[in-house]
Tab-separated table of C-alpha atoms in Angstrom:
chain	number	residue	atom	x	y	z
T	1413	MET	CA	91.086	88.773	104.637
T	1414	LYS	CA	89.853	92.225	104.593
T	1415	VAL	CA	92.112	95.184	102.979
T	1416	THR	CA	90.718	99.402	103.604
T	1417	ILE	CA	91.807	101.973	101.579
T	1418	VAL	CA	91.705	105.530	102.753
T	1419	GLY	CA	91.974	107.749	100.068
T	1420	ALA	CA	89.807	106.453	96.843
T	1421	GLY	CA	91.546	109.265	94.101
T	1422	ASN	CA	93.052	107.716	91.466
T	1423	VAL	CA	96.021	105.262	93.469
T	1424	GLY	CA	93.787	103.968	96.122
T	1425	ALA	CA	91.068	103.386	93.585
T	1426	THR	CA	93.659	101.627	91.275
T	1427	CYS	CA	94.770	99.871	94.174
T	1428	ALA	CA	91.468	98.246	95.237
T	1429	ASP	CA	90.699	97.111	91.367
T	1430	VAL	CA	94.178	95.260	91.156
T	1431	ILE	CA	93.553	93.420	95.111
T	1432	SER	CA	89.655	92.676	93.796
T	1433	TYR	CA	90.196	91.013	90.227
T	1434	ARG	CA	93.579	89.255	91.404
T	1435	GLY	CA	91.612	87.981	94.410
T	1436	ILE	CA	94.311	88.776	97.158
T	1437	ALA	CA	91.529	89.862	99.843
T	1438	SER	CA	88.374	88.605	100.315
T	1439	GLU	CA	86.975	92.048	101.267
T	1440	VAL	CA	88.302	95.628	100.139
T	1441	VAL	CA	86.982	99.029	101.776
T	1442	LEU	CA	87.633	102.179	99.980
T	1443	LEU	CA	87.154	104.927	102.429
T	1444	ASP	CA	87.262	108.938	101.482
T	1445	ILE	CA	86.174	112.352	102.908
T	1446	LYS	CA	84.160	113.452	99.946
T	1447	GLU	CA	80.535	112.503	100.229
T	1448	GLY	CA	79.701	109.218	97.621
T	1449	PHE	CA	83.503	109.056	95.822
T	1450	ALA	CA	84.756	105.606	97.494
T	1451	GLU	CA	80.689	104.395	97.211
T	1452	GLY	CA	81.123	105.512	93.463
T	1453	LYS	CA	84.814	103.864	92.905
T	1454	ALA	CA	83.640	100.653	94.878
T	1455	LEU	CA	80.471	100.350	92.768
T	1456	ASP	CA	82.582	100.716	89.178
T	1457	ILE	CA	84.925	98.334	90.542
T	1458	THR	CA	82.256	95.587	91.740
T	1459	GLN	CA	80.342	95.865	88.308
T	1460	CYS	CA	83.702	94.564	86.691
T	1461	ALA	CA	82.943	91.109	88.404
T	1462	THR	CA	80.707	89.463	85.819
T	1463	ASN	CA	83.634	90.185	83.333
T	1464	THR	CA	86.543	89.641	85.091
T	1465	GLY	CA	85.569	87.119	86.999
T	1466	PHE	CA	86.927	87.723	91.057
T	1467	ASN	CA	84.348	87.219	93.662
T	1468	THR	CA	86.600	89.941	96.063
T	1469	LYS	CA	83.491	91.775	98.103
T	1470	VAL	CA	83.846	95.863	97.025
T	1471	SER	CA	82.498	98.376	99.584
T	1472	GLY	CA	83.367	102.611	99.841
T	1473	VAL	CA	82.214	104.509	102.661
T	1474	THR	CA	82.471	107.975	102.842
T	1475	ASN	CA	84.274	108.890	106.887
T	1476	ASP	CA	82.633	105.924	108.602
T	1477	TYR	CA	85.904	104.039	109.929
T	1478	SER	CA	83.049	102.058	111.755
T	1479	LYS	CA	82.793	100.070	108.390
T	1480	THR	CA	86.989	99.212	108.058
T	1481	VAL	CA	86.404	96.957	111.391
T	1482	GLY	CA	89.059	94.194	111.572
T	1483	SER	CA	91.109	95.035	108.679
T	1484	ASP	CA	94.062	93.125	108.587
T	1485	VAL	CA	95.864	95.595	106.280
T	1486	VAL	CA	95.064	99.294	105.966
T	1487	VAL	CA	96.802	101.359	103.080
T	1488	ILE	CA	96.768	105.370	103.663
T	1489	THR	CA	96.721	106.948	100.345
T	1490	SER	CA	94.967	110.081	101.487
T	1491	GLY	CA	96.779	113.517	100.922
T	1492	ILE	CA	97.255	116.157	97.785
T	1493	PRO	CA	98.819	114.707	94.797
T	1494	ARG	CA	101.705	116.237	93.480
T	1495	LYS	CA	101.308	118.607	91.005
T	1496	PRO	CA	104.000	119.645	87.877
T	1497	GLY	CA	106.777	121.582	89.718
T	1498	MET	CA	106.178	120.364	93.021
T	1499	THR	CA	108.435	117.920	95.138
T	1500	ARG	CA	107.039	115.183	97.115
T	1501	GLU	CA	108.865	117.626	100.193
T	1502	GLU	CA	106.590	120.339	99.526
T	1503	LEU	CA	103.537	118.301	100.359
T	1504	ILE	CA	104.850	117.418	103.893
T	1505	GLY	CA	102.902	120.373	105.865
T	1506	ILE	CA	99.245	119.598	104.097
T	1507	ASN	CA	99.529	115.741	104.378
T	1508	ALA	CA	101.206	115.595	107.855
T	1509	GLY	CA	97.834	116.211	109.568
T	1510	ILE	CA	95.913	114.423	107.140
T	1511	VAL	CA	97.882	110.757	107.665
T	1512	LYS	CA	98.370	111.481	111.434
T	1513	THR	CA	94.301	111.196	111.837
T	1514	VAL	CA	93.980	108.741	109.506
T	1515	ALA	CA	96.179	106.419	110.967
T	1516	GLU	CA	94.842	106.565	114.661
T	1517	ASN	CA	91.359	106.709	113.163
T	1518	VAL	CA	91.818	103.499	111.388
T	1519	LEU	CA	93.489	101.937	114.683
T	1520	LYS	CA	90.709	102.256	117.013
T	1521	TYR	CA	88.705	99.759	114.635
T	1522	SER	CA	91.161	97.581	113.947
T	1523	PRO	CA	93.979	97.517	116.214
T	1524	ASN	CA	95.948	94.425	114.841
T	1525	THR	CA	96.218	95.875	111.272
T	1526	ILE	CA	99.184	96.734	109.618
T	1527	ILE	CA	99.607	100.157	107.789
T	1528	VAL	CA	101.069	100.396	104.765
T	1529	VAL	CA	102.100	104.174	104.097
T	1530	VAL	CA	101.801	105.565	100.242
T	1531	SER	CA	100.807	109.148	101.278
T	1532	ASN	CA	103.962	111.603	100.165
T	1533	PRO	CA	106.588	112.681	101.228
T	1534	MET	CA	106.504	109.083	101.897
T	1535	ASP	CA	109.420	108.405	104.261
T	1536	THR	CA	108.557	111.177	106.289
T	1537	MET	CA	104.582	110.350	106.476
T	1538	THR	CA	105.873	106.490	107.495
T	1539	TYR	CA	107.968	107.911	110.339
T	1540	LEU	CA	105.280	110.236	111.637
T	1541	ALA	CA	102.720	107.194	111.195
T	1542	LEU	CA	105.119	105.132	113.566
T	1543	LYS	CA	105.274	107.956	116.066
T	1544	ALA	CA	101.717	109.083	116.515
T	1545	THR	CA	100.517	105.512	117.069
T	1546	GLY	CA	103.224	104.011	118.991
T	1547	LEU	CA	103.044	100.603	117.101
T	1548	PRO	CA	105.544	98.014	116.304
T	1549	LYS	CA	108.215	99.035	113.980
T	1550	ASN	CA	107.268	95.859	111.795
T	1551	ARG	CA	103.504	96.901	111.330
T	1552	ILE	CA	104.301	100.166	109.451
T	1553	ILE	CA	105.549	99.960	105.956
T	1554	GLY	CA	106.278	103.021	103.337
T	1555	MET	CA	105.634	101.656	99.580
T	1556	GLY	CA	107.660	103.714	97.591
T	1557	GLY	CA	110.676	101.577	97.125
T	1558	ALA	CA	108.504	98.998	95.254
T	1559	LEU	CA	107.078	101.147	93.561
T	1560	ASP	CA	110.678	102.581	92.716
T	1561	SER	CA	111.859	99.254	92.166
T	1562	SER	CA	108.992	98.832	89.540
T	1563	ARG	CA	110.093	101.656	87.220
T	1564	PHE	CA	113.756	100.451	87.595
T	1565	ARG	CA	112.915	97.294	85.853
T	1566	THR	CA	110.888	98.879	83.434
T	1567	TYR	CA	113.792	101.235	81.904
T	1568	LEU	CA	116.477	98.609	82.369
T	1569	SER	CA	114.105	96.141	80.190
T	1570	LEU	CA	113.704	99.310	77.415
T	1571	ALA	CA	117.257	99.275	77.836
T	1572	LEU	CA	118.162	95.454	77.157
T	1573	ASP	CA	114.860	94.897	74.907
T	1574	LYS	CA	114.115	92.512	77.248
T	1575	PRO	CA	110.934	91.482	79.622
T	1576	ALA	CA	111.126	93.332	82.767
T	1577	ASN	CA	109.805	89.957	84.534
T	1578	ASP	CA	113.352	88.447	84.074
T	1579	ILE	CA	114.750	91.401	85.147
T	1580	SER	CA	116.004	91.426	89.050
T	1581	ALA	CA	116.802	95.300	90.067
T	1582	MET	CA	115.879	97.107	93.274
T	1583	VAL	CA	115.821	100.873	94.616
T	1584	ILE	CA	116.747	101.606	98.012
T	1585	GLY	CA	117.268	104.973	99.736
T	1586	GLY	CA	114.668	107.629	100.198
T	1587	HIS	CA	111.591	107.678	98.098
T	1588	GLY	CA	112.660	111.304	96.315
T	1589	ASP	CA	113.587	112.602	93.162
T	1590	THR	CA	117.343	112.991	94.676
T	1591	THR	CA	117.439	110.130	97.119
T	1592	MET	CA	116.502	107.448	95.771
T	1593	ILE	CA	119.615	105.103	94.561
T	1594	PRO	CA	119.232	102.508	92.164
T	1595	LEU	CA	121.249	99.509	92.698
T	1596	THR	CA	122.628	99.087	88.694
T	1597	ARG	CA	125.526	97.203	90.298
T	1598	LEU	CA	123.222	94.162	91.627
T	1599	ALA	CA	120.741	94.461	88.958
T	1600	SER	CA	120.500	91.164	87.244
T	1601	TYR	CA	118.618	89.397	83.903
T	1602	ASN	CA	118.154	86.185	84.467
T	1603	GLY	CA	120.966	85.970	87.078
T	1604	ILE	CA	123.775	87.630	84.755
T	1605	PRO	CA	124.638	91.155	85.488
T	1606	VAL	CA	123.126	93.541	83.287
T	1607	SER	CA	126.271	95.307	82.980
T	1608	GLN	CA	127.643	92.520	80.576
T	1609	PHE	CA	124.871	93.788	78.234
T	1610	LEU	CA	124.866	97.516	78.834
T	1611	SER	CA	127.455	100.404	79.015
T	1612	GLU	CA	128.154	102.040	82.225
T	1613	GLU	CA	126.700	105.054	80.008
T	1614	VAL	CA	123.342	103.747	79.420
T	1615	LEU	CA	123.198	102.295	83.096
T	1616	GLN	CA	123.582	105.725	84.553
T	1617	LYS	CA	120.988	106.975	81.906
T	1618	VAL	CA	118.485	104.099	83.579
T	1619	ALA	CA	119.489	104.900	87.051
T	1620	ALA	CA	119.009	108.940	86.628
T	1621	ASP	CA	115.418	108.137	84.280
T	1622	THR	CA	114.570	105.883	87.573
T	1623	MET	CA	115.318	108.794	89.666
T	1624	VAL	CA	112.796	111.165	87.743
T	1625	GLY	CA	110.628	108.153	86.810
T	1626	GLY	CA	107.845	109.898	89.209
T	1627	ALA	CA	108.728	113.453	88.204
T	1628	THR	CA	108.355	112.259	84.272
T	1629	LEU	CA	104.909	111.005	84.880
T	1630	THR	CA	103.542	114.134	86.531
T	1631	GLY	CA	104.894	116.497	83.917
T	1632	LEU	CA	103.095	114.353	81.507
T	1633	LEU	CA	100.054	113.561	83.110
T	1634	GLY	CA	99.381	117.327	85.219
T	1635	THR	CA	99.073	114.623	88.531
T	1636	SER	CA	100.763	111.935	90.004
T	1637	ALA	CA	101.017	108.587	88.348
T	1638	TRP	CA	98.519	106.144	89.769
T	1639	TYR	CA	98.467	102.739	87.716
T	1640	ALA	CA	102.045	101.430	89.138
T	1641	PRO	CA	101.668	103.570	92.583
T	1642	GLY	CA	98.398	101.217	92.857
T	1643	ALA	CA	99.974	97.704	91.450
T	1644	SER	CA	102.798	98.492	93.655
T	1645	VAL	CA	100.771	98.756	97.090
T	1646	ALA	CA	98.841	95.446	95.795
T	1647	TYR	CA	102.255	93.374	95.254
T	1648	LEU	CA	102.990	94.721	98.957
T	1649	VAL	CA	99.462	93.811	100.582
T	1650	ASP	CA	99.670	90.180	98.882
T	1651	SER	CA	102.997	89.226	100.156
T	1652	ILE	CA	101.479	90.422	103.717
T	1653	LEU	CA	98.228	88.677	103.548
T	1654	ASN	CA	99.548	85.600	101.910
T	1655	ASP	CA	102.628	85.336	104.130
T	1656	GLN	CA	104.309	85.519	100.637
T	1657	LYS	CA	107.912	86.494	102.162
T	1658	LYS	CA	108.833	88.285	98.808
T	1659	MET	CA	112.229	90.324	99.452
T	1660	ILE	CA	110.867	94.145	98.459
T	1661	ALA	CA	112.470	97.325	99.133
T	1662	CYS	CA	110.244	98.965	101.687
T	1663	SER	CA	110.613	102.132	103.884
T	1664	VAL	CA	110.471	100.963	107.362
T	1665	PHE	CA	112.292	102.019	110.545
T	1666	VAL	CA	115.899	101.369	111.124
T	1667	GLU	CA	117.592	101.161	114.401
T	1668	GLY	CA	121.390	101.085	113.043
T	1669	GLU	CA	120.714	98.833	109.972
T	1670	TYR	CA	122.795	100.653	107.043
T	1671	GLY	CA	124.375	102.588	109.820
T	1672	GLN	CA	121.003	104.609	110.362
T	1673	ASN	CA	118.662	105.383	113.232
T	1674	ASP	CA	115.489	106.909	113.869
T	1675	ILE	CA	114.392	107.760	110.396
T	1676	CYS	CA	112.179	105.489	107.937
T	1677	ILE	CA	114.047	104.766	104.667
T	1678	GLY	CA	114.289	102.000	101.796
T	1679	VAL	CA	115.916	99.079	102.559
T	1680	PRO	CA	115.271	95.468	101.430
T	1681	CYS	CA	112.718	93.819	103.666
T	1682	ILE	CA	111.443	90.465	103.651
T	1683	ILE	CA	107.696	91.008	104.135
T	1684	GLY	CA	105.307	88.322	105.473
T	1685	LYS	CA	102.221	87.892	107.480
T	1686	ASN	CA	103.734	89.900	110.426
T	1687	GLY	CA	104.517	92.653	107.834
T	1688	VAL	CA	108.301	93.695	107.898
T	1689	GLU	CA	110.159	90.494	109.063
T	1690	GLU	CA	113.382	90.939	108.121
T	1691	ILE	CA	115.585	93.814	107.104
T	1692	VAL	CA	117.945	92.107	104.755
T	1693	ASP	CA	121.719	93.382	104.825
T	1694	ILE	CA	123.077	94.021	101.246
T	1695	LYS	CA	126.857	94.541	101.275
T	1696	LEU	CA	127.001	97.870	99.808
T	1697	ASN	CA	130.138	98.947	98.047
T	1698	ASP	CA	132.234	102.481	99.197
T	1699	GLN	CA	129.889	104.577	96.883
T	1700	GLU	CA	126.518	102.883	97.451
T	1701	LYS	CA	127.587	103.362	101.327
T	1702	ALA	CA	128.034	107.081	100.784
T	1703	LEU	CA	124.985	107.699	98.571
T	1704	PHE	CA	122.872	106.023	101.398
T	1705	ALA	CA	124.503	108.304	104.081
T	1706	LYS	CA	123.448	110.929	101.883
T	1707	SER	CA	119.975	109.828	101.495
T	1708	ALA	CA	119.812	109.541	104.969
T	1709	ASP	CA	120.627	112.877	105.507
T	1710	ALA	CA	118.102	114.190	103.114
T	1711	VAL	CA	115.344	112.047	104.704
T	1712	ARG	CA	116.487	113.523	108.190
T	1713	SER	CA	115.915	116.902	107.244
T	1714	MET	CA	112.495	116.314	106.152
T	1715	ASN	CA	111.762	114.435	109.308
T	1716	ASP	CA	113.119	117.602	111.293
T	1717	ALA	CA	110.734	119.899	109.412
T	1718	LEU	CA	108.105	117.343	110.186
T	1719	LYS	CA	109.011	117.616	114.137
T	1720	ALA	CA	108.566	121.713	113.528
T	1721	ILE	CA	105.369	121.556	112.147
T	1722	LEU	CA	103.761	119.321	114.555
T	1723	VAL	CA	105.170	121.052	117.828
């Protein structure tokens, strides 16, 4: 199985590293426009093989899409990262042209690939990739919900003082500081609702911390985070390549699901060898439905801004 990662920056390189040492794919290609950058990252990862025991072939190329031929999954991380004080939405004009060009180029050599979009604003870039390529909707997936859900589980584990891997929790809605919806009502610790352990006040703080999880790290680091995003991409790619059929919150194109149409937004999906194999209908309560509708309106407004730029 072959994975191409376009963009060898922090997120792309971390994704390649995790995929390699976990043996998720047999081959990983890193591609970047900066001369020698992807090659250097690939060589650095390859030199870990004897110490970590992986056999994945990792290579890097400078803007040569022919080396990506036959990729089963292509991950697009290209674009500028957020800076302190910058919203994901402010990236739209800069990253739209990059994502469109990348998506078109990879399909020349891997027409049957599944595309995973990481570039921000992620929901809008996922929508752009879908519309620009004309691919079936199951083959264009935005990663954001996987990352947001991992942050949600982390904050819940800290509040509970229990292992994150024992906690089940999901974030749906747009991948933005004001649009994501941590589903506190459905979060559980080994099958028991977390509301039996945590007060409503604490749960609301966990939800608030989750929503600004990315911005918090940007403020601390001076740029976007990369360890958790890279690992979240690898987790998603693993479910595709190995047909694991995990339920993962992903930004996908909806046609009536959750009362929305013609947008890409985070919803629970079954992810397998065909990409998005099913959108799972979670029964939301009235408050959650209202939050989801509000989130969808915000995502749709960014899509409108995108359309104005591309005209």
